[in-house]
Amino acid sequence: MKKAVKQWVMTLIVGPSLLFCAHVSAAEEIILKPVQVSEHVYYFGGESAMASADNKGFMSNAGFVLTDDGVVVFDSLGTPALGEAMLKAIHEISDQPVKRVIVSHYHADHIYGLQAFKAAGAESWAHTNGQAYLNSEEAINRLAQRRADLAPWVDANTHVVAADRWLDFKDGKILKFEMGGMQFQIIDASGAHSDEDIMMFVVNDGVLFAGDLYFSGRIPFVGNANSKTWLTALDSMLQVGPKIVIPGHGPASEQTESDMKLTRDYLTYLRQEMGHAVEEMTPFEEAYAATDWSRFEKEPAFDNANRINAFGTYLLMERESLDAK
């Protein structure tokens, strides 16, 4: 088990032709091999990179849980083809149908695969706050960017799929359900990485699907996230006592506290340095250049994400400063 958890592998095998042919489906060109982390839980682990045509948009994690009455999936990866490949991989392990897909949040690398699950008859659940994303300018711009950068894996037929059930957490932070002898908890962590963050805890196996609130072995993508709420959410993960955490990016983790240290330390450092710059009224460009990033610059995804993260945090600290007055 431990060896499987530490094996951050999801093999991506490309077919004999690099060209996308009409008579060869994308799912047939991509073979996903899930990693088993417990008796009932598996996951697919993406690359530590930004989405690109070279990696076919496979740079995030998704997973599934076997029950006696169907399969529960958490996230659907970043293209319809990857969603189809997930379905194929699941059916090689279980003859049970995929009945439910839980969406961690409405970011492109986690949702475009929903098309495949919708076509297969699965029901999708997501946080009610995700409704605001569906026809937003952000959704339109992101899809246009993915169509340009990830062709042919994201194309004119790719679209954002609305959840079949929008979850409302106003009466409590945890929603529970049971399927085929397995107990699940859906945990509201909205307002941290996105407005609609949720996590899923598989009670029987002690496995927590944390979505993008937990990055393992790489710099997180922060963007315009609320890092203050995010740090609180990291603490809430420990309250359910997970044996294993499956992050939105990076390898599954058995050493939860130590493995989340990079994310926690990085968010804290961003807030410290950008907060000091705001307090001293130092312009962002000057503050960024003056900050010592040596502690994190060797980490995967630093070059692609750090400047965006720092700028988003600078703006956040400005807002917090104004709110405090």
mmCIF file of C-alpha atoms in Angstrom:
data_model
loop_
_atom_site.group_PDB
_atom_site.id
_atom_site.type_symbol
_atom_site.label_atom_id
_atom_site.label_comp_id
_atom_site.label_asym_id
_atom_site.label_seq_id
_atom_site.Cartn_x
_atom_site.Cartn_y
_atom_site.Cartn_z
ATOM 1 C CA MET A 1 0.000 0.000 0.000
ATOM 2 C CA LYS A 2 2.628 2.493 1.048
ATOM 3 C CA LYS A 3 4.634 1.743 -2.046
ATOM 4 C CA ALA A 4 1.572 2.386 -4.180
ATOM 5 C CA VAL A 5 0.908 5.677 -2.455
ATOM 6 C CA LYS A 6 4.435 6.875 -3.005
ATOM 7 C CA GLN A 7 4.307 5.792 -6.632
ATOM 8 C CA TRP A 8 3.279 9.040 -8.251
ATOM 9 C CA VAL A 9 2.586 7.437 -11.556
ATOM 10 C CA MET A 10 -0.132 7.702 -14.103
ATOM 11 C CA THR A 11 1.278 6.304 -17.282
ATOM 12 C CA LEU A 12 0.312 8.157 -20.412
ATOM 13 C CA ILE A 13 0.784 6.023 -23.495
ATOM 14 C CA VAL A 14 0.482 7.668 -26.890
ATOM 15 C CA GLY A 15 -0.765 5.698 -29.879
ATOM 16 C CA PRO A 16 1.350 5.081 -32.966
ATOM 17 C CA SER A 17 0.274 8.277 -34.650
ATOM 18 C CA LEU A 18 0.728 11.726 -33.191
ATOM 19 C CA LEU A 19 -2.019 13.025 -35.434
ATOM 20 C CA PHE A 20 -5.610 13.040 -34.260
ATOM 21 C CA CYS A 21 -7.562 10.930 -36.752
ATOM 22 C CA ALA A 22 -11.315 10.994 -37.036
ATOM 23 C CA HIS A 23 -11.585 7.220 -36.953
ATOM 24 C CA VAL A 24 -9.436 6.874 -33.828
ATOM 25 C CA SER A 25 -11.030 8.255 -30.684
ATOM 26 C CA ALA A 26 -8.984 10.292 -28.239
ATOM 27 C CA ALA A 27 -9.784 7.754 -25.514
ATOM 28 C CA GLU A 28 -8.115 5.032 -27.587
ATOM 29 C CA GLU A 29 -4.972 7.128 -27.855
ATOM 30 C CA ILE A 30 -4.729 7.738 -24.113
ATOM 31 C CA ILE A 31 -4.399 4.903 -21.611
ATOM 32 C CA LEU A 32 -4.701 5.811 -17.941
ATOM 33 C CA LYS A 33 -3.380 3.486 -15.269
ATOM 34 C CA PRO A 34 -4.844 4.245 -11.822
ATOM 35 C CA VAL A 35 -2.861 3.898 -8.626
ATOM 36 C CA GLN A 36 -4.614 2.028 -5.811
ATOM 37 C CA VAL A 37 -4.168 3.659 -2.398
ATOM 38 C CA SER A 38 -6.636 1.659 -0.271
ATOM 39 C CA GLU A 39 -9.071 -1.233 -0.556
ATOM 40 C CA HIS A 40 -11.678 0.813 -2.446
ATOM 41 C CA VAL A 41 -9.876 3.961 -3.635
ATOM 42 C CA TYR A 42 -7.798 4.668 -6.753
ATOM 43 C CA TYR A 43 -6.478 7.826 -8.366
ATOM 44 C CA PHE A 44 -4.900 9.118 -11.571
ATOM 45 C CA GLY A 45 -1.907 11.413 -10.996
ATOM 46 C CA GLY A 46 -1.120 14.133 -13.537
ATOM 47 C CA GLU A 47 2.184 15.773 -14.380
ATOM 48 C CA SER A 48 3.718 18.612 -12.349
ATOM 49 C CA ALA A 49 3.355 21.074 -15.196
ATOM 50 C CA MET A 50 1.015 23.558 -16.773
ATOM 51 C CA ALA A 51 -1.575 22.237 -19.215
ATOM 52 C CA SER A 52 -0.159 21.862 -22.723
ATOM 53 C CA ALA A 53 -0.679 19.993 -25.982
ATOM 54 C CA ASP A 54 2.395 17.918 -25.124
ATOM 55 C CA ASN A 55 0.849 16.539 -21.928
ATOM 56 C CA LYS A 56 -2.659 16.533 -23.475
ATOM 57 C CA GLY A 57 -3.969 18.604 -20.574
ATOM 58 C CA PHE A 58 -3.086 15.878 -18.090
ATOM 59 C CA MET A 59 -1.651 17.876 -15.199
ATOM 60 C CA SER A 60 -4.181 17.366 -12.400
ATOM 61 C CA ASN A 61 -5.468 14.444 -10.351
ATOM 62 C CA ALA A 62 -8.783 12.623 -10.264
ATOM 63 C CA GLY A 63 -9.898 9.439 -8.568
ATOM 64 C CA PHE A 64 -12.654 6.958 -7.899
ATOM 65 C CA VAL A 65 -14.150 4.803 -5.172
ATOM 66 C CA LEU A 66 -15.532 1.299 -5.673
ATOM 67 C CA THR A 67 -18.771 0.398 -3.888
ATOM 68 C CA ASP A 68 -21.155 -2.560 -4.099
ATOM 69 C CA ASP A 69 -23.702 -0.357 -5.869
ATOM 70 C CA GLY A 70 -21.683 1.695 -8.335
ATOM 71 C CA VAL A 71 -18.569 3.836 -8.612
ATOM 72 C CA VAL A 72 -18.132 7.329 -7.172
ATOM 73 C CA VAL A 73 -15.669 9.556 -9.054
ATOM 74 C CA PHE A 74 -13.933 12.671 -7.757
ATOM 75 C CA ASP A 75 -13.106 15.171 -10.541
ATOM 76 C CA SER A 76 -12.883 14.355 -14.236
ATOM 77 C CA LEU A 77 -9.545 15.762 -15.487
ATOM 78 C CA GLY A 78 -9.003 18.479 -18.072
ATOM 79 C CA THR A 79 -10.297 17.205 -21.431
ATOM 80 C CA PRO A 80 -13.217 15.093 -22.666
ATOM 81 C CA ALA A 81 -10.679 12.563 -23.973
ATOM 82 C CA LEU A 82 -9.165 12.177 -20.512
ATOM 83 C CA GLY A 83 -12.669 11.699 -19.101
ATOM 84 C CA GLU A 84 -13.283 8.921 -21.630
ATOM 85 C CA ALA A 85 -9.967 7.330 -20.747
ATOM 86 C CA MET A 86 -10.895 7.468 -17.047
ATOM 87 C CA LEU A 87 -14.130 5.614 -17.770
ATOM 88 C CA LYS A 88 -12.277 2.963 -19.727
ATOM 89 C CA ALA A 89 -9.721 2.484 -16.938
ATOM 90 C CA ILE A 90 -12.465 2.236 -14.293
ATOM 91 C CA HIS A 91 -14.373 -0.371 -16.285
ATOM 92 C CA GLU A 92 -11.234 -2.491 -16.512
ATOM 93 C CA ILE A 93 -11.239 -2.707 -12.711
ATOM 94 C CA SER A 94 -14.977 -2.828 -11.953
ATOM 95 C CA ASP A 95 -18.096 -3.901 -13.850
ATOM 96 C CA GLN A 96 -20.137 -1.479 -11.729
ATOM 97 C CA PRO A 97 -21.401 1.661 -13.482
ATOM 98 C CA VAL A 98 -20.093 5.104 -12.592
ATOM 99 C CA LYS A 99 -23.078 6.618 -10.819
ATOM 100 C CA ARG A 100 -21.809 9.883 -9.362
ATOM 101 C CA VAL A 101 -19.086 12.445 -10.038
ATOM 102 C CA ILE A 102 -18.151 14.898 -7.290
ATOM 103 C CA VAL A 103 -16.637 18.121 -8.653
ATOM 104 C CA SER A 104 -13.998 19.686 -6.416
ATOM 105 C CA HIS A 105 -14.281 23.097 -8.118
ATOM 106 C CA TYR A 106 -14.914 24.644 -11.514
ATOM 107 C CA HIS A 107 -11.387 25.058 -12.853
ATOM 108 C CA ALA A 108 -10.676 23.825 -16.379
ATOM 109 C CA ASP A 109 -8.194 21.112 -15.463
ATOM 110 C CA HIS A 110 -10.799 19.382 -13.293
ATOM 111 C CA ILE A 111 -14.046 19.712 -15.248
ATOM 112 C CA TYR A 112 -13.776 19.307 -19.030
ATOM 113 C CA GLY A 113 -13.827 15.534 -18.625
ATOM 114 C CA LEU A 114 -17.387 15.800 -17.255
ATOM 115 C CA GLN A 115 -18.680 15.578 -20.819
ATOM 116 C CA ALA A 116 -17.667 11.924 -20.996
ATOM 117 C CA PHE A 117 -19.282 11.056 -17.660
ATOM 118 C CA LYS A 118 -22.463 12.926 -18.562
ATOM 119 C CA ALA A 119 -22.698 10.924 -21.800
ATOM 120 C CA ALA A 120 -22.219 7.719 -19.787
ATOM 121 C CA GLY A 121 -25.190 8.572 -17.556
ATOM 122 C CA ALA A 122 -23.353 9.586 -14.388
ATOM 123 C CA GLU A 123 -24.837 12.240 -12.110
ATOM 124 C CA SER A 124 -22.567 15.151 -11.142
ATOM 125 C CA TRP A 125 -22.593 17.065 -7.857
ATOM 126 C CA ALA A 126 -20.875 20.403 -7.199
ATOM 127 C CA HIS A 127 -20.947 23.329 -4.803
ATOM 128 C CA THR A 128 -23.790 25.741 -5.491
ATOM 129 C CA ASN A 129 -21.292 28.585 -5.892
ATOM 130 C CA GLY A 130 -20.072 26.896 -9.076
ATOM 131 C CA GLN A 131 -23.179 28.100 -10.900
ATOM 132 C CA ALA A 132 -21.651 31.564 -11.175
ATOM 133 C CA TYR A 133 -18.821 30.154 -13.275
ATOM 134 C CA LEU A 134 -20.893 28.515 -16.011
ATOM 135 C CA ASN A 135 -21.500 31.493 -18.310
ATOM 136 C CA SER A 136 -18.941 33.828 -16.807
ATOM 137 C CA GLU A 137 -16.327 35.738 -18.763
ATOM 138 C CA GLU A 138 -13.695 33.666 -16.962
ATOM 139 C CA ALA A 139 -15.233 30.412 -18.255
ATOM 140 C CA ILE A 140 -15.511 31.749 -21.809
ATOM 141 C CA ASN A 141 -11.929 33.035 -21.868
ATOM 142 C CA ARG A 142 -10.492 29.882 -20.333
ATOM 143 C CA LEU A 143 -12.254 27.638 -22.822
ATOM 144 C CA ALA A 144 -10.999 29.767 -25.726
ATOM 145 C CA GLN A 145 -7.455 29.552 -24.343
ATOM 146 C CA ARG A 146 -7.678 25.773 -23.902
ATOM 147 C CA ARG A 147 -9.053 25.318 -27.435
ATOM 148 C CA ALA A 148 -6.045 27.197 -28.756
ATOM 149 C CA ASP A 149 -3.411 25.578 -26.539
ATOM 150 C CA LEU A 150 -4.748 22.025 -26.167
ATOM 151 C CA ALA A 151 -6.049 21.266 -29.665
ATOM 152 C CA PRO A 152 -7.187 18.687 -30.630
ATOM 153 C CA TRP A 153 -7.880 17.509 -27.063
ATOM 154 C CA VAL A 154 -10.034 20.577 -26.387
ATOM 155 C CA ASP A 155 -11.978 21.696 -29.451
ATOM 156 C CA ALA A 156 -15.202 23.331 -30.649
ATOM 157 C CA ASN A 157 -17.234 20.460 -29.191
ATOM 158 C CA THR A 158 -15.812 20.920 -25.703
ATOM 159 C CA HIS A 159 -18.086 22.768 -23.303
ATOM 160 C CA VAL A 160 -18.560 23.364 -19.584
ATOM 161 C CA VAL A 161 -21.048 20.914 -18.080
ATOM 162 C CA ALA A 162 -23.379 22.105 -15.333
ATOM 163 C CA ALA A 163 -23.777 19.902 -12.280
ATOM 164 C CA ASP A 164 -26.954 17.849 -11.998
ATOM 165 C CA ARG A 165 -27.144 18.707 -8.307
ATOM 166 C CA TRP A 166 -25.855 21.909 -6.744
ATOM 167 C CA LEU A 167 -24.900 21.393 -3.103
ATOM 168 C CA ASP A 168 -25.931 24.003 -0.555
ATOM 169 C CA PHE A 169 -23.966 24.022 2.691
ATOM 170 C CA LYS A 170 -25.859 26.780 4.484
ATOM 171 C CA ASP A 171 -27.119 24.359 7.163
ATOM 172 C CA GLY A 172 -23.748 22.792 7.887
ATOM 173 C CA LYS A 173 -20.267 22.259 6.602
ATOM 174 C CA ILE A 174 -20.505 18.522 5.919
ATOM 175 C CA LEU A 175 -22.970 16.649 3.696
ATOM 176 C CA LYS A 176 -23.065 12.874 4.095
ATOM 177 C CA PHE A 177 -24.191 10.120 1.755
ATOM 178 C CA GLU A 178 -23.930 6.351 1.502
ATOM 179 C CA MET A 179 -23.519 4.130 -1.543
ATOM 180 C CA GLY A 180 -23.026 0.390 -1.685
ATOM 181 C CA GLY A 181 -21.847 0.066 1.896
ATOM 182 C CA MET A 182 -19.418 2.998 1.659
ATOM 183 C CA GLN A 183 -19.799 6.171 3.740
ATOM 184 C CA PHE A 184 -18.883 9.567 2.267
ATOM 185 C CA GLN A 185 -18.578 13.093 3.639
ATOM 186 C CA ILE A 186 -18.535 16.147 1.387
ATOM 187 C CA ILE A 187 -16.788 19.027 3.136
ATOM 188 C CA ASP A 188 -17.321 22.687 2.268
ATOM 189 C CA ALA A 189 -14.075 24.645 1.948
ATOM 190 C CA SER A 190 -15.363 27.350 -0.377
ATOM 191 C CA GLY A 191 -13.640 30.691 -0.650
ATOM 192 C CA ALA A 192 -10.121 29.294 -0.357
ATOM 193 C CA HIS A 193 -8.673 28.173 -3.696
ATOM 194 C CA SER A 194 -11.979 29.005 -5.432
ATOM 195 C CA ASP A 195 -15.492 30.122 -4.525
ATOM 196 C CA GLU A 196 -16.759 26.554 -4.742
ATOM 197 C CA ASP A 197 -14.125 24.298 -3.150
ATOM 198 C CA ILE A 198 -15.293 20.990 -1.722
ATOM 199 C CA MET A 199 -13.425 17.939 -0.442
ATOM 200 C CA MET A 200 -14.639 14.338 -0.196
ATOM 201 C CA PHE A 201 -13.765 12.022 2.687
ATOM 202 C CA VAL A 202 -14.157 8.278 2.160
ATOM 203 C CA VAL A 203 -14.894 7.258 5.735
ATOM 204 C CA ASN A 204 -14.434 3.477 5.423
ATOM 205 C CA ASP A 205 -10.907 3.780 4.014
ATOM 206 C CA GLY A 206 -9.843 7.029 5.696
ATOM 207 C CA VAL A 207 -9.008 8.649 2.348
ATOM 208 C CA LEU A 208 -9.526 12.365 1.733
ATOM 209 C CA PHE A 209 -9.847 13.792 -1.769
ATOM 210 C CA ALA A 210 -8.697 17.364 -1.127
ATOM 211 C CA GLY A 211 -8.888 18.930 -4.588
ATOM 212 C CA ASP A 212 -6.694 21.963 -5.134
ATOM 213 C CA LEU A 213 -6.589 22.861 -1.461
ATOM 214 C CA TYR A 214 -3.665 20.463 -1.155
ATOM 215 C CA PHE A 215 -0.667 20.392 -3.476
ATOM 216 C CA SER A 216 1.935 17.706 -2.928
ATOM 217 C CA GLY A 217 5.522 18.092 -4.095
ATOM 218 C CA ARG A 218 5.028 21.314 -6.076
ATOM 219 C CA ILE A 219 4.197 24.989 -5.737
ATOM 220 C CA PRO A 220 0.414 25.533 -5.589
ATOM 221 C CA PHE A 221 -1.424 27.707 -8.066
ATOM 222 C CA VAL A 222 -2.796 30.564 -5.974
ATOM 223 C CA GLY A 223 -3.888 33.184 -8.495
ATOM 224 C CA ASN A 224 -6.682 35.242 -6.945
ATOM 225 C CA ALA A 225 -7.416 32.693 -4.197
ATOM 226 C CA ASN A 226 -8.002 33.794 -0.617
ATOM 227 C CA SER A 227 -4.857 32.482 1.066
ATOM 228 C CA LYS A 228 -6.141 33.365 4.533
ATOM 229 C CA THR A 229 -9.176 31.109 4.102
ATOM 230 C CA TRP A 230 -6.965 28.510 2.425
ATOM 231 C CA LEU A 231 -4.679 28.255 5.450
ATOM 232 C CA THR A 232 -7.747 27.682 7.636
ATOM 233 C CA ALA A 233 -8.925 24.964 5.231
ATOM 234 C CA LEU A 234 -5.587 23.166 5.584
ATOM 235 C CA ASP A 235 -6.217 22.909 9.305
ATOM 236 C CA SER A 236 -9.735 21.570 8.712
ATOM 237 C CA MET A 237 -8.345 18.677 6.668
ATOM 238 C CA LEU A 238 -6.707 17.266 9.751
ATOM 239 C CA GLN A 239 -9.968 17.275 11.699
ATOM 240 C CA VAL A 240 -11.343 14.258 9.846
ATOM 241 C CA GLY A 241 -8.137 12.344 10.550
ATOM 242 C CA PRO A 242 -7.304 11.107 7.046
ATOM 243 C CA LYS A 243 -4.887 8.214 6.649
ATOM 244 C CA ILE A 244 -4.223 9.244 3.053
ATOM 245 C CA VAL A 245 -4.800 12.528 1.234
ATOM 246 C CA ILE A 246 -5.175 12.674 -2.533
ATOM 247 C CA PRO A 247 -4.373 16.231 -3.650
ATOM 248 C CA GLY A 248 -5.530 18.057 -6.744
ATOM 249 C CA HIS A 249 -1.919 18.008 -7.944
ATOM 250 C CA GLY A 250 0.970 15.832 -6.854
ATOM 251 C CA PRO A 251 1.352 12.354 -5.351
ATOM 252 C CA ALA A 252 -1.002 10.887 -2.767
ATOM 253 C CA SER A 253 0.191 11.494 0.758
ATOM 254 C CA GLU A 254 0.309 9.397 3.915
ATOM 255 C CA GLN A 255 2.314 12.002 5.839
ATOM 256 C CA THR A 256 -0.377 14.663 5.751
ATOM 257 C CA GLU A 257 1.077 17.241 8.118
ATOM 258 C CA SER A 258 4.595 17.134 6.722
ATOM 259 C CA ASP A 259 3.504 16.954 3.081
ATOM 260 C CA MET A 260 1.197 19.951 3.404
ATOM 261 C CA LYS A 261 4.040 21.954 4.927
ATOM 262 C CA LEU A 262 5.239 23.234 1.545
ATOM 263 C CA THR A 263 1.819 24.647 0.696
ATOM 264 C CA ARG A 264 1.363 26.107 4.169
ATOM 265 C CA ASP A 265 4.839 27.662 4.288
ATOM 266 C CA TYR A 266 4.527 29.042 0.759
ATOM 267 C CA LEU A 267 1.148 30.682 1.378
ATOM 268 C CA THR A 268 2.392 32.112 4.663
ATOM 269 C CA TYR A 269 5.515 33.504 2.995
ATOM 270 C CA LEU A 270 3.497 35.093 0.175
ATOM 271 C CA ARG A 271 1.255 36.816 2.696
ATOM 272 C CA GLN A 272 4.215 37.946 4.795
ATOM 273 C CA GLU A 273 6.251 39.406 1.940
ATOM 274 C CA MET A 274 3.433 40.909 -0.101
ATOM 275 C CA GLY A 275 1.714 42.134 3.063
ATOM 276 C CA HIS A 276 4.886 43.944 4.100
ATOM 277 C CA ALA A 277 5.149 45.496 0.634
ATOM 278 C CA VAL A 278 1.577 46.766 0.828
ATOM 279 C CA GLU A 279 2.168 48.146 4.314
ATOM 280 C CA GLU A 280 5.252 50.003 3.076
ATOM 281 C CA MET A 281 3.401 51.099 -0.097
ATOM 282 C CA THR A 282 6.065 49.445 -2.242
ATOM 283 C CA PRO A 283 4.941 48.923 -5.873
ATOM 284 C CA PHE A 284 4.478 45.273 -6.813
ATOM 285 C CA GLU A 285 7.277 45.084 -9.393
ATOM 286 C CA GLU A 286 9.767 46.501 -6.928
ATOM 287 C CA ALA A 287 8.530 44.267 -4.134
ATOM 288 C CA TYR A 288 8.663 41.157 -6.291
ATOM 289 C CA ALA A 289 12.208 41.854 -7.418
ATOM 290 C CA ALA A 290 13.344 42.495 -3.846
ATOM 291 C CA THR A 291 11.809 39.316 -2.397
ATOM 292 C CA ASP A 292 14.112 36.377 -1.677
ATOM 293 C CA TRP A 293 12.426 33.426 -3.433
ATOM 294 C CA SER A 294 15.381 31.038 -2.987
ATOM 295 C CA ARG A 295 13.490 28.858 -0.526
ATOM 296 C CA PHE A 296 10.939 27.893 -3.179
ATOM 297 C CA GLU A 297 12.515 28.531 -6.585
ATOM 298 C CA LYS A 298 13.677 24.927 -7.065
ATOM 299 C CA GLU A 299 10.203 23.510 -6.494
ATOM 300 C CA PRO A 300 8.198 22.202 -9.471
ATOM 301 C CA ALA A 301 5.844 24.779 -11.061
ATOM 302 C CA PHE A 302 7.651 27.731 -9.445
ATOM 303 C CA ASP A 303 8.632 29.369 -12.734
ATOM 304 C CA ASN A 304 5.117 29.142 -14.140
ATOM 305 C CA ALA A 305 3.119 30.030 -11.045
ATOM 306 C CA ASN A 306 5.106 32.177 -8.624
ATOM 307 C CA ARG A 307 4.750 35.608 -10.246
ATOM 308 C CA ILE A 308 1.001 35.114 -10.758
ATOM 309 C CA ASN A 309 0.669 33.909 -7.168
ATOM 310 C CA ALA A 310 2.630 36.844 -5.787
ATOM 311 C CA PHE A 311 0.608 39.403 -7.738
ATOM 312 C CA GLY A 312 -2.698 37.857 -6.675
ATOM 313 C CA THR A 313 -1.545 37.861 -3.061
ATOM 314 C CA TYR A 314 -0.376 41.485 -3.345
ATOM 315 C CA LEU A 315 -3.874 42.504 -4.462
ATOM 316 C CA LEU A 316 -5.423 40.402 -1.699
ATOM 317 C CA MET A 317 -3.257 42.054 0.940
ATOM 318 C CA GLU A 318 -4.281 45.462 -0.417
ATOM 319 C CA ARG A 319 -7.950 44.520 0.019
ATOM 320 C CA GLU A 320 -7.346 43.170 3.505
ATOM 321 C CA SER A 321 -5.519 46.367 4.409
ATOM 322 C CA LEU A 322 -8.406 48.518 3.207
ATOM 323 C CA ASP A 323 -10.970 46.314 5.001
ATOM 324 C CA ALA A 324 -9.024 46.716 8.254
ATOM 325 C CA LYS A 325 -9.299 50.495 8.142
#
